[in-house]
PDB file of C-alpha atoms in Angstrom:
ATOM      1  CA  LEU C   1      82.245  62.955  66.373  1.00 66.00           C
ATOM      2  CA  LYS C   2      80.926  66.112  67.730  1.00 67.00           C
ATOM      3  CA  LEU C   3      84.045  67.801  68.161  1.00 71.00           C
ATOM      4  CA  ASN C   4      85.644  66.421  64.948  1.00 71.00           C
ATOM      5  CA  LYS C   5      82.976  66.227  62.341  1.00 71.00           C
ATOM      6  CA  LEU C   6      79.824  68.481  63.587  1.00 75.00           C
ATOM      7  CA  THR C   7      81.676  71.763  62.752  1.00 78.00           C
ATOM      8  CA  GLU C   8      78.654  73.705  61.375  1.00 82.00           C
ATOM      9  CA  ARG C   9      75.624  74.369  63.427  1.00 82.00           C
ATOM     10  CA  PRO C  10      76.042  71.443  65.860  1.00 80.00           C
ATOM     11  CA  GLU C  11      72.888  72.738  67.654  1.00 81.00           C
ATOM     12  CA  LEU C  12      71.006  71.244  64.909  1.00 81.00           C
ATOM     13  CA  PHE C  13      71.949  67.891  65.834  1.00 81.00           C
ATOM     14  CA  VAL C  14      73.019  67.614  69.358  1.00 83.00           C
ATOM     15  CA  GLN C  15      70.934  68.500  72.392  1.00 86.00           C
ATOM     16  CA  GLY C  16      73.100  68.085  75.837  1.00 84.00           C
ATOM     17  CA  ASP C  17      74.819  64.956  75.650  1.00 82.00           C
ATOM     18  CA  SER C  18      72.899  63.271  73.253  1.00 84.00           C
ATOM     19  CA  VAL C  19      71.027  63.769  69.702  1.00 85.00           C
ATOM     20  CA  ARG C  20      68.235  66.025  69.432  1.00 86.00           C
ATOM     21  CA  PRO C  21      64.825  64.449  69.357  1.00 89.00           C
ATOM     22  CA  GLY C  22      63.493  63.983  65.702  1.00 88.00           C
ATOM     23  CA  ILE C  23      67.131  63.042  64.441  1.00 89.00           C
ATOM     24  CA  LEU C  24      67.397  59.533  63.263  1.00 91.00           C
ATOM     25  CA  VAL C  25      71.205  58.186  63.552  1.00 91.00           C
ATOM     26  CA  LEU C  26      72.218  55.220  61.423  1.00 94.00           C
ATOM     27  CA  ILE C  27      75.861  53.788  61.781  1.00 94.00           C
ATOM     28  CA  ASN C  28      76.200  51.556  58.612  1.00 94.00           C
ATOM     29  CA  GLU C  29      72.725  51.889  57.510  1.00 95.00           C
ATOM     30  CA  ALA C  30      71.333  50.421  60.896  1.00 96.00           C
ATOM     31  CA  ASP C  31      69.724  52.324  63.965  1.00 94.00           C
ATOM     32  CA  TRP C  32      72.348  53.421  66.510  1.00 91.00           C
ATOM     33  CA  GLU C  33      70.117  52.089  69.234  1.00 88.00           C
ATOM     34  CA  LEU C  34      71.324  48.575  67.634  1.00 90.00           C
ATOM     35  CA  TYR C  35      74.688  49.585  68.407  1.00 88.00           C
ATOM     36  CA  GLY C  36      74.259  50.834  72.192  1.00 87.00           C
ATOM     37  CA  GLU C  37      73.777  54.409  71.227  1.00 84.00           C
ATOM     38  CA  LEU C  38      76.321  56.611  72.957  1.00 82.00           C
ATOM     39  CA  THR C  39      78.315  53.476  74.204  1.00 88.00           C
ATOM     40  CA  TYR C  40      79.367  52.495  70.589  1.00 90.00           C
ATOM     41  CA  GLU C  41      82.940  53.425  69.690  1.00 90.00           C
ATOM     42  CA  LEU C  42      83.299  54.204  65.940  1.00 88.00           C
ATOM     43  CA  LYS C  43      85.421  52.578  63.858  1.00 92.00           C
ATOM     44  CA  GLU C  44      87.484  53.666  60.578  1.00 92.00           C
ATOM     45  CA  ASN C  45      85.370  52.564  57.875  1.00 94.00           C
ATOM     46  CA  ASP C  46      81.723  53.177  59.692  1.00 94.00           C
ATOM     47  CA  THR C  47      79.236  55.313  57.879  1.00 93.00           C
ATOM     48  CA  ILE C  48      77.293  57.690  59.946  1.00 89.00           C
ATOM     49  CA  MET C  49      73.825  59.339  58.812  1.00 91.00           C
ATOM     50  CA  PHE C  50      71.775  62.029  60.316  1.00 88.00           C
ATOM     51  CA  ILE C  51      68.242  61.962  59.104  1.00 89.00           C
ATOM     52  CA  SER C  52      65.586  64.633  60.228  1.00 86.00           C
ATOM     53  CA  THR C  53      62.344  63.185  60.881  1.00 87.00           C
ATOM     54  CA  LEU C  54      60.547  66.277  61.375  1.00 79.00           C
ATOM     55  CA  HIS C  55      59.231  68.484  58.432  1.00 74.00           C
ATOM     56  CA  GLY C  56      56.968  71.280  57.666  1.00 70.00           C
ATOM     57  CA  GLY C  57      53.491  70.857  56.491  1.00 64.00           C
TER      58      GLY C  57
END
């Protein structure tokens, strides 16, 4: 996913080998932790959402 889809500013989403703190990852509208995080293999019709939990105030 990092190499094929995050073509613009991947540093906003990735830190080292994982997702940056403050980024919620949903696979098919469920938290990716339920899928085993980095061990899950994406399937053709999976939908992936990245949601920032950080905001200004």
